[in-house]
mmCIF file of N, CA and C in Angstrom:
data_model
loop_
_atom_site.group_PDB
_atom_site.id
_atom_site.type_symbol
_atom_site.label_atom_id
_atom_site.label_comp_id
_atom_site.label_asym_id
_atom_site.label_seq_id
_atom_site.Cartn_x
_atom_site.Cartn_y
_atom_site.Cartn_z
ATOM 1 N N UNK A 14 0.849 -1.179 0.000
ATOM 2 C CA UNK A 14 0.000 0.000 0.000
ATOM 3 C C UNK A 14 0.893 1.241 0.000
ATOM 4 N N UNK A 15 0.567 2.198 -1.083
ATOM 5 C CA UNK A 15 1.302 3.260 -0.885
ATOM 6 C C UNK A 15 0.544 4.541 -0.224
ATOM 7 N N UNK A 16 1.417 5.439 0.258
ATOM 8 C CA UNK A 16 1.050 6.603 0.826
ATOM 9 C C UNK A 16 0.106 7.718 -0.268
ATOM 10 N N UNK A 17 -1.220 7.929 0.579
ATOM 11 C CA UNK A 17 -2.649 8.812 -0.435
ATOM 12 C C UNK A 17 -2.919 9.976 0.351
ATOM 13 N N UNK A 18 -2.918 10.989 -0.259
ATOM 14 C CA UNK A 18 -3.924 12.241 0.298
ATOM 15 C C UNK A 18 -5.336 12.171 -0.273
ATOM 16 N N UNK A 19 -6.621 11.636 -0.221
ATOM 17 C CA UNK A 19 -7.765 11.336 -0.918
ATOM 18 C C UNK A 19 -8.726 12.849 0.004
ATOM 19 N N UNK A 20 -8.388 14.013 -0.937
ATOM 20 C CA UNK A 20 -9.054 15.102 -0.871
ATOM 21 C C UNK A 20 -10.792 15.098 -0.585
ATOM 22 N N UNK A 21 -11.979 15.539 0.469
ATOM 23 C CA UNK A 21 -12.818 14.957 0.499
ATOM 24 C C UNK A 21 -13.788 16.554 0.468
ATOM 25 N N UNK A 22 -13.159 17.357 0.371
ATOM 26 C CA UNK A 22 -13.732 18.787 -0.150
ATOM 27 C C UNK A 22 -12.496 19.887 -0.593
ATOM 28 N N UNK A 23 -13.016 21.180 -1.140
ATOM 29 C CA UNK A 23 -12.452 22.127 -1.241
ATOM 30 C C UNK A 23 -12.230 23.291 0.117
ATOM 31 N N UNK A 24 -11.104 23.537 0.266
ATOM 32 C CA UNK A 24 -10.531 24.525 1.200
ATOM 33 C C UNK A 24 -10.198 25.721 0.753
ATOM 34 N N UNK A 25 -9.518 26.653 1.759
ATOM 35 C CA UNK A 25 -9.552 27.820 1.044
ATOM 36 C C UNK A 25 -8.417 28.488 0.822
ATOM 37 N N UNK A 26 -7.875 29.467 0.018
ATOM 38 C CA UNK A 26 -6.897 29.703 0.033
ATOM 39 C C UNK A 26 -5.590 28.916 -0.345
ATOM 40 N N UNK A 27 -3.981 29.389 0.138
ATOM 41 C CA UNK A 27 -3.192 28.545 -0.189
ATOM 42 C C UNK A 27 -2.919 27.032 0.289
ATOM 43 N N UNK A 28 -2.110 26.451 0.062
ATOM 44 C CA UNK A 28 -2.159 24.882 0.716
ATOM 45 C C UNK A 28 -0.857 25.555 1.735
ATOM 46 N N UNK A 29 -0.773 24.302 2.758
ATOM 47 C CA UNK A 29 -0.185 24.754 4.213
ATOM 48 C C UNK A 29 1.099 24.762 3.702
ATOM 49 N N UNK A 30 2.256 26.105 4.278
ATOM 50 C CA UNK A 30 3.483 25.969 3.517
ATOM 51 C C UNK A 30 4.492 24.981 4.924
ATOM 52 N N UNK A 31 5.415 24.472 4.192
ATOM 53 C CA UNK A 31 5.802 24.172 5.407
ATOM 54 C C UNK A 31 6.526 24.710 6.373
ATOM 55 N N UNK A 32 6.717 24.506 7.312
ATOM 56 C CA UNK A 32 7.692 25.121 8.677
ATOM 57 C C UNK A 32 6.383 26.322 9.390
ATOM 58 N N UNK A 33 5.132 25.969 8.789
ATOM 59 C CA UNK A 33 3.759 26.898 9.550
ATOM 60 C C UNK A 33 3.240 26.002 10.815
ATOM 61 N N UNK A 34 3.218 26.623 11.698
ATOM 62 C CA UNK A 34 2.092 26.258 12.759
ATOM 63 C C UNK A 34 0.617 26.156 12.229
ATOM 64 N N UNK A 35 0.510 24.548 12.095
ATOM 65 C CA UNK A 35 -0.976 24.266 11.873
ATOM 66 C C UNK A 35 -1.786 23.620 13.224
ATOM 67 N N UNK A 36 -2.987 23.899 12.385
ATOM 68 C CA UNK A 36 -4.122 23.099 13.860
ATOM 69 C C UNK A 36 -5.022 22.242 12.764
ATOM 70 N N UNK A 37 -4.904 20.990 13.313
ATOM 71 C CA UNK A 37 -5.884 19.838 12.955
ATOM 72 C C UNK A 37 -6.429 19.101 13.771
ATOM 73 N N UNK A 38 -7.726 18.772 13.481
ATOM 74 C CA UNK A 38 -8.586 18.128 13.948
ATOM 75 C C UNK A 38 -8.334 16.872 13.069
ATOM 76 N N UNK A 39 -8.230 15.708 13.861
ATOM 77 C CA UNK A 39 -8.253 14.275 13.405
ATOM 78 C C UNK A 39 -8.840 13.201 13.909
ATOM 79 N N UNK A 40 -8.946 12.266 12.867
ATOM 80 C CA UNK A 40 -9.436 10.729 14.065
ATOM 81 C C UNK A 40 -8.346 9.730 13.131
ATOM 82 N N UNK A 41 -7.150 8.853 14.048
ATOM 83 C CA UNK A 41 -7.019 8.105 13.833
ATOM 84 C C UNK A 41 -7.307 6.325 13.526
ATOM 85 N N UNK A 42 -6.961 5.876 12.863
ATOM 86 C CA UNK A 42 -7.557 4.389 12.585
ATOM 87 C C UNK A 42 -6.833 3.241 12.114
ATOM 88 N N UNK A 43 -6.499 2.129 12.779
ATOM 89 C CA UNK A 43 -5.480 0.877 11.865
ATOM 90 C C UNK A 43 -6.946 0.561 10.493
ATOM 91 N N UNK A 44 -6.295 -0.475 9.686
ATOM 92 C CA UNK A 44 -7.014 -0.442 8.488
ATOM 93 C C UNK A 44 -8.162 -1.741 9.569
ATOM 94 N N UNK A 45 -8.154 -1.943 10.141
ATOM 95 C CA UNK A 45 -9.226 -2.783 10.805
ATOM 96 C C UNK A 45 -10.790 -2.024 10.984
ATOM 97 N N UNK A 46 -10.197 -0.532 11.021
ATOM 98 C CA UNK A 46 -11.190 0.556 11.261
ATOM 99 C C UNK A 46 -11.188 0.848 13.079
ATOM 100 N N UNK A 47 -10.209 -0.084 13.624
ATOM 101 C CA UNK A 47 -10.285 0.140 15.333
ATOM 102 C C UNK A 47 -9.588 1.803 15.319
ATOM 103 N N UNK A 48 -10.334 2.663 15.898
ATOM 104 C CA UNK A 48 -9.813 4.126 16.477
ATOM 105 C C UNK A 48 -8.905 3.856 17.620
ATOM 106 N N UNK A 49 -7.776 4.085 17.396
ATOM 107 C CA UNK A 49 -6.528 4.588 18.201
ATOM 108 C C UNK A 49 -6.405 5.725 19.003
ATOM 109 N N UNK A 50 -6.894 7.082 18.003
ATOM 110 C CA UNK A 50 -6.609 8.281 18.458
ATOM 111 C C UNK A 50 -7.952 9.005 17.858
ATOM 112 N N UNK A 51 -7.822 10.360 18.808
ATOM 113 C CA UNK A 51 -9.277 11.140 18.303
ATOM 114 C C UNK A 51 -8.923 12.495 18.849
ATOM 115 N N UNK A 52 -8.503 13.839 18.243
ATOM 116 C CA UNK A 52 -8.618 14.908 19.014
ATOM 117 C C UNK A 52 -9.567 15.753 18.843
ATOM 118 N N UNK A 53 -10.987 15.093 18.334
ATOM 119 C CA UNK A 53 -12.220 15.217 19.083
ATOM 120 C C UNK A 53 -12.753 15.176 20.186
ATOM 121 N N UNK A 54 -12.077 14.146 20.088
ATOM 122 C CA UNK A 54 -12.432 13.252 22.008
ATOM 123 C C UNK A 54 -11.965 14.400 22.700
ATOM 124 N N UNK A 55 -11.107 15.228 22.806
ATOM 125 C CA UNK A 55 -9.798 16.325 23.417
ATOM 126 C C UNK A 55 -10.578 17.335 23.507
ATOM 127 N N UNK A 56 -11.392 17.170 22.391
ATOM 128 C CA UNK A 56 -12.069 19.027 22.170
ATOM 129 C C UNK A 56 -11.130 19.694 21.621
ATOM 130 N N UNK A 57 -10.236 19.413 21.041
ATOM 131 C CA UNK A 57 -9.542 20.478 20.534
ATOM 132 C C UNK A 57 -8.159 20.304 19.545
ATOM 133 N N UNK A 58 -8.096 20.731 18.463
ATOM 134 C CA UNK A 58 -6.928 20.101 17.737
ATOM 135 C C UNK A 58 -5.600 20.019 17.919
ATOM 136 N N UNK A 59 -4.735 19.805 17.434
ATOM 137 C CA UNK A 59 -3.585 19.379 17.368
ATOM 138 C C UNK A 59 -2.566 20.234 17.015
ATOM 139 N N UNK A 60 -2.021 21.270 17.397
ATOM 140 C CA UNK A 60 -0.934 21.967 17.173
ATOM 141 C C UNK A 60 0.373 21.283 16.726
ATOM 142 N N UNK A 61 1.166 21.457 15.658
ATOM 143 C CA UNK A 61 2.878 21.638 15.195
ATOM 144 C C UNK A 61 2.868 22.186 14.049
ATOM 145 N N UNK A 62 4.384 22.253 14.049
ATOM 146 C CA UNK A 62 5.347 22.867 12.892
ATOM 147 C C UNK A 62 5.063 21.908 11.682
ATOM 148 N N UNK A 63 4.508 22.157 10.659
ATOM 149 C CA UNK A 63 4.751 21.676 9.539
ATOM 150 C C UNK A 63 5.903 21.360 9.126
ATOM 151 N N UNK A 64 6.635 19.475 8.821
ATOM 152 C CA UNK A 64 7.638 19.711 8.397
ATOM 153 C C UNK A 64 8.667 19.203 9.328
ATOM 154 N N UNK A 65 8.564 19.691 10.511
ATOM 155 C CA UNK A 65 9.312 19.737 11.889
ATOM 156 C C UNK A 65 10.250 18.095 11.956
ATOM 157 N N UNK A 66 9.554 17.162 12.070
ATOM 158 C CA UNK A 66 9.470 15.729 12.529
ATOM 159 C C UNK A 66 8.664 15.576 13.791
ATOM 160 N N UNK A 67 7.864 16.784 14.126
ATOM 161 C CA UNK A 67 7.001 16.569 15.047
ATOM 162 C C UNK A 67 5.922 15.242 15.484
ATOM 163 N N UNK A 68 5.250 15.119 13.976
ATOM 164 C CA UNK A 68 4.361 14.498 13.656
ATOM 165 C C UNK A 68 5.120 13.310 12.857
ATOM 166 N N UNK A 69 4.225 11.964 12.564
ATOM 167 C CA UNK A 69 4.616 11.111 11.571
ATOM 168 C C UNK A 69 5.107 11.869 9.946
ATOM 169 N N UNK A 70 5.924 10.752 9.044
ATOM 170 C CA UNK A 70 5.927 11.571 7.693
ATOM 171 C C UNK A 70 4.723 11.584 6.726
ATOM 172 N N UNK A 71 4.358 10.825 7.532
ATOM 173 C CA UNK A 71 2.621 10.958 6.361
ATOM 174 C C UNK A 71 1.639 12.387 7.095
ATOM 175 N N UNK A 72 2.193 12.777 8.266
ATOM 176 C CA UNK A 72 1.462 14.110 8.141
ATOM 177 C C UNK A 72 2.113 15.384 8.007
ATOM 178 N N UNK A 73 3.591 15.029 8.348
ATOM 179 C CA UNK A 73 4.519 16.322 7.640
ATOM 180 C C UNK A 73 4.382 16.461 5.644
ATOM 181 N N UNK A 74 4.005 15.515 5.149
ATOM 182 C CA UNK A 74 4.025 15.490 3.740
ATOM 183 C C UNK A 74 2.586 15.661 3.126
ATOM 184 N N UNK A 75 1.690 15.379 4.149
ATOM 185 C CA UNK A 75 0.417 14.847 3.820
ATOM 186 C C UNK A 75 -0.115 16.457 3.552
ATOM 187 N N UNK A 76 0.107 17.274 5.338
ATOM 188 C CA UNK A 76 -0.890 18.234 5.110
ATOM 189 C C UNK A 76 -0.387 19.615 4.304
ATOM 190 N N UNK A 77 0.693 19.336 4.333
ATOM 191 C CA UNK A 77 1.180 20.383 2.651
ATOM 192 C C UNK A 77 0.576 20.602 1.418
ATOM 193 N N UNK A 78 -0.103 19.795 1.554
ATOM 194 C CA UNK A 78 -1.310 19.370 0.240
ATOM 195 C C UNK A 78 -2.690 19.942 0.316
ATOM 196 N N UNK A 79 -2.997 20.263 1.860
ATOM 197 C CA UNK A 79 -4.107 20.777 2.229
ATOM 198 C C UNK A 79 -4.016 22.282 2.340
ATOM 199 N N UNK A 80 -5.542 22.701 1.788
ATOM 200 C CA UNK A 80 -5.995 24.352 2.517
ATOM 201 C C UNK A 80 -6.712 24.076 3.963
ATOM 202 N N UNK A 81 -6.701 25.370 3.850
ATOM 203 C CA UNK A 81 -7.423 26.066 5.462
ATOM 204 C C UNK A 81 -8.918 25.447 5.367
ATOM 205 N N UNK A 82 -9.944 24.525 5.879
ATOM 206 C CA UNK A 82 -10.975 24.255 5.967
ATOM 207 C C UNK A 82 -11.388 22.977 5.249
ATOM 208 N N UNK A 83 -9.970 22.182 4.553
ATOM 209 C CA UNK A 83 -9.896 20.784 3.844
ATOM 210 C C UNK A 83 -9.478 19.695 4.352
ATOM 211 N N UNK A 84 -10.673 18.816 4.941
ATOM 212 C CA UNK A 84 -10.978 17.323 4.866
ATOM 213 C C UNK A 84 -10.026 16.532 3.663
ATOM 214 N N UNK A 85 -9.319 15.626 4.383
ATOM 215 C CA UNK A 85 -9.172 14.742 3.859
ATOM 216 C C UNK A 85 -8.813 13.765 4.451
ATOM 217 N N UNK A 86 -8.499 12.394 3.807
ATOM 218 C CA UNK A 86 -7.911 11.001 4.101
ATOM 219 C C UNK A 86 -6.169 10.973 4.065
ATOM 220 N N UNK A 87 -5.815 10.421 4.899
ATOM 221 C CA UNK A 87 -4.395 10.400 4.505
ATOM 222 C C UNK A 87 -4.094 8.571 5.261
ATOM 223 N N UNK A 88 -3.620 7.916 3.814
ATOM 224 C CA UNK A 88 -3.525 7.021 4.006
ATOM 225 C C UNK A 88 -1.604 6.511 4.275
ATOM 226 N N UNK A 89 -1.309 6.069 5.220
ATOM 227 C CA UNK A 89 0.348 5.845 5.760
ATOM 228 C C UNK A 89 0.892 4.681 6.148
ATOM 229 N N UNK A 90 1.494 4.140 5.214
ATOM 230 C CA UNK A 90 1.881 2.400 5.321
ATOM 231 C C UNK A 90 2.960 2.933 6.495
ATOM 232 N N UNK A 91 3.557 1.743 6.689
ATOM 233 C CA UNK A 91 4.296 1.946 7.694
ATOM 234 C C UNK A 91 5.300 2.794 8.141
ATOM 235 N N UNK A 92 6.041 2.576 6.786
ATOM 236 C CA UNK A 92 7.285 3.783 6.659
ATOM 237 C C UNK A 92 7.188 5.311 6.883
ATOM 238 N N UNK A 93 5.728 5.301 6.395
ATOM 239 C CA UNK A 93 5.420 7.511 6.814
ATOM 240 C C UNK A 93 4.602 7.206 8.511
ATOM 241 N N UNK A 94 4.173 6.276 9.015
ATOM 242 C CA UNK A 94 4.019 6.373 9.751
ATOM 243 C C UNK A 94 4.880 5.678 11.015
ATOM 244 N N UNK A 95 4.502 4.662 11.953
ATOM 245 C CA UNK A 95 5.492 4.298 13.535
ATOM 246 C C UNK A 95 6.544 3.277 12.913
ATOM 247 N N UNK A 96 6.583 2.505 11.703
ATOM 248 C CA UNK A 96 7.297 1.712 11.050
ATOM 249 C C UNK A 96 7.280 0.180 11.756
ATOM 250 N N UNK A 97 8.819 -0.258 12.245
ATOM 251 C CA UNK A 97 8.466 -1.723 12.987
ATOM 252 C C UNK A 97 8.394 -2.065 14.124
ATOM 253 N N UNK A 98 8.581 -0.384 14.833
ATOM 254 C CA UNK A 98 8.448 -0.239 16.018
ATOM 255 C C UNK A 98 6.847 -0.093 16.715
ATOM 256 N N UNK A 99 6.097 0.617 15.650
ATOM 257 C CA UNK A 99 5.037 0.590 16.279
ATOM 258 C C UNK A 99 4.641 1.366 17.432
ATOM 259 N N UNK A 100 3.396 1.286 18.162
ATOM 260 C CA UNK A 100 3.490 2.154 19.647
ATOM 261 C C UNK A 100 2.616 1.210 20.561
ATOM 262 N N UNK A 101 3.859 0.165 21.413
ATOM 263 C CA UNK A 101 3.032 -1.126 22.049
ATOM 264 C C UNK A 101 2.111 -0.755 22.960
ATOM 265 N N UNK A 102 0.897 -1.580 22.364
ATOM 266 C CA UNK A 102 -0.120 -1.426 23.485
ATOM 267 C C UNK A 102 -1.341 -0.409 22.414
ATOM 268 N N UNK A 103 -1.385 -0.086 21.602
ATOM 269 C CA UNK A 103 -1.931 1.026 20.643
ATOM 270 C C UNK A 103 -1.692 0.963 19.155
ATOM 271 N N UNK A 104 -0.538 0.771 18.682
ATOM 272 C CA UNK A 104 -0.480 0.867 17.470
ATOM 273 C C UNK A 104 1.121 -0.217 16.727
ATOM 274 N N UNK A 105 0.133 -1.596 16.294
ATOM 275 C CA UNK A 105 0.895 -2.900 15.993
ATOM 276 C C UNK A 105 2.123 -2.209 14.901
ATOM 277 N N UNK A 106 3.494 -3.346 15.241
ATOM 278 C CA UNK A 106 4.424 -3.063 14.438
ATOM 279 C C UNK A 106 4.099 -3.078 12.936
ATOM 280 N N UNK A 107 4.225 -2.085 11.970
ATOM 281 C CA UNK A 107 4.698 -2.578 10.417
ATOM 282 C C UNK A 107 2.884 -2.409 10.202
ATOM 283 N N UNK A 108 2.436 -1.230 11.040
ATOM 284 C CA UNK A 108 1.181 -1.392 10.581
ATOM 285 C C UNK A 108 0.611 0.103 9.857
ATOM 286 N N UNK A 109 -0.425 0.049 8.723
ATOM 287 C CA UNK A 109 -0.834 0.889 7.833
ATOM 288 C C UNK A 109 -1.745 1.473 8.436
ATOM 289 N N UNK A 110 -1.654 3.113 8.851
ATOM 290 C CA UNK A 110 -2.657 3.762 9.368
ATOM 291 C C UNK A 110 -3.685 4.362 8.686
ATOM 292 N N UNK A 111 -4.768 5.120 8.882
ATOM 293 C CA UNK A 111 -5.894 5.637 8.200
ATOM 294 C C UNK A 111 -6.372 7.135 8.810
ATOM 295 N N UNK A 112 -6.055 8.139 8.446
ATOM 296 C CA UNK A 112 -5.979 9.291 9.194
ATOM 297 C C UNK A 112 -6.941 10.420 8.556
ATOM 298 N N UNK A 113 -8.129 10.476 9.338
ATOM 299 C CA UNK A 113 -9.174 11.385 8.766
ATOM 300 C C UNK A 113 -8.708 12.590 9.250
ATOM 301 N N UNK A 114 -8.357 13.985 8.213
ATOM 302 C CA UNK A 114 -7.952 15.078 9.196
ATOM 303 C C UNK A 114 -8.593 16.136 8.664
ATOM 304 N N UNK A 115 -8.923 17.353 9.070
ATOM 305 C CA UNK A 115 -9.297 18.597 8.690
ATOM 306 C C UNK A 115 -8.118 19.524 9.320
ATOM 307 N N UNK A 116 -8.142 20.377 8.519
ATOM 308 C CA UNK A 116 -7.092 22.045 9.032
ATOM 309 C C UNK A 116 -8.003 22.973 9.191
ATOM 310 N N UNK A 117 -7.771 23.157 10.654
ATOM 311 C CA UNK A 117 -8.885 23.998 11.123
ATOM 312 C C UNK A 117 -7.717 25.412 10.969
ATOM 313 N N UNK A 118 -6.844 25.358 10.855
ATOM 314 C CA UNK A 118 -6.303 26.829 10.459
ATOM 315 C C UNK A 118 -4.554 26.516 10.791
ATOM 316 N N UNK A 119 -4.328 27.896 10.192
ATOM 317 C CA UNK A 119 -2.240 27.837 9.998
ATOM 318 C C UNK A 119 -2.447 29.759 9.480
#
């Protein structure tokens, strides 16, 4: 499986440049569809540096692609995402994630 940005509306403006402070709202998912992560659940999104290594590489690469108010899928085999390490107890080694995200702003 390779790494997808599957765009699920139009946003506004430019796409996120990198090295910007973005905020996203996400729900994580293994391809089983089991939710891992949710910063819904939080109430509140997700702050970093675009770019940084803050985040996995499927979302330093992913949301570069996105505008301000754009839904999408970002699909991350292992390598853009935890690889064979994984995160025990949460997220299996060598496993393909499923990452619903919106940019609520940058």
């Amino acid at each position: 499986m390779s790494f997808t940005v599957q765009k699920l509306n139009e946003g506004t403006g430019p796409t996120v440049p990198p090295g910007t402070k973005v905020k996203v709202h996400y729900t994580g998912k293994l391809t089983n569809g089991t939710v891992f992560d949710s910063s819904h659940n939080r109430g509140q999104p997700l702050e970093f540096n675009v770019g940084a290594g803050m985040v996995i590489r499927g979302w330093d690469e992913g949301i570069t692609q996105l505008q301000k108010g754009q839904k999408a899928i970002l699909t991350c085999p292992p390598d853009y995402a935890y690889g064979a390490r994984g995160i025990p107890g949460v997220i299996p080694a060598d496993a393909t994630l499923i990452f619903e995200v919106e940019v609520v702003d940058f």
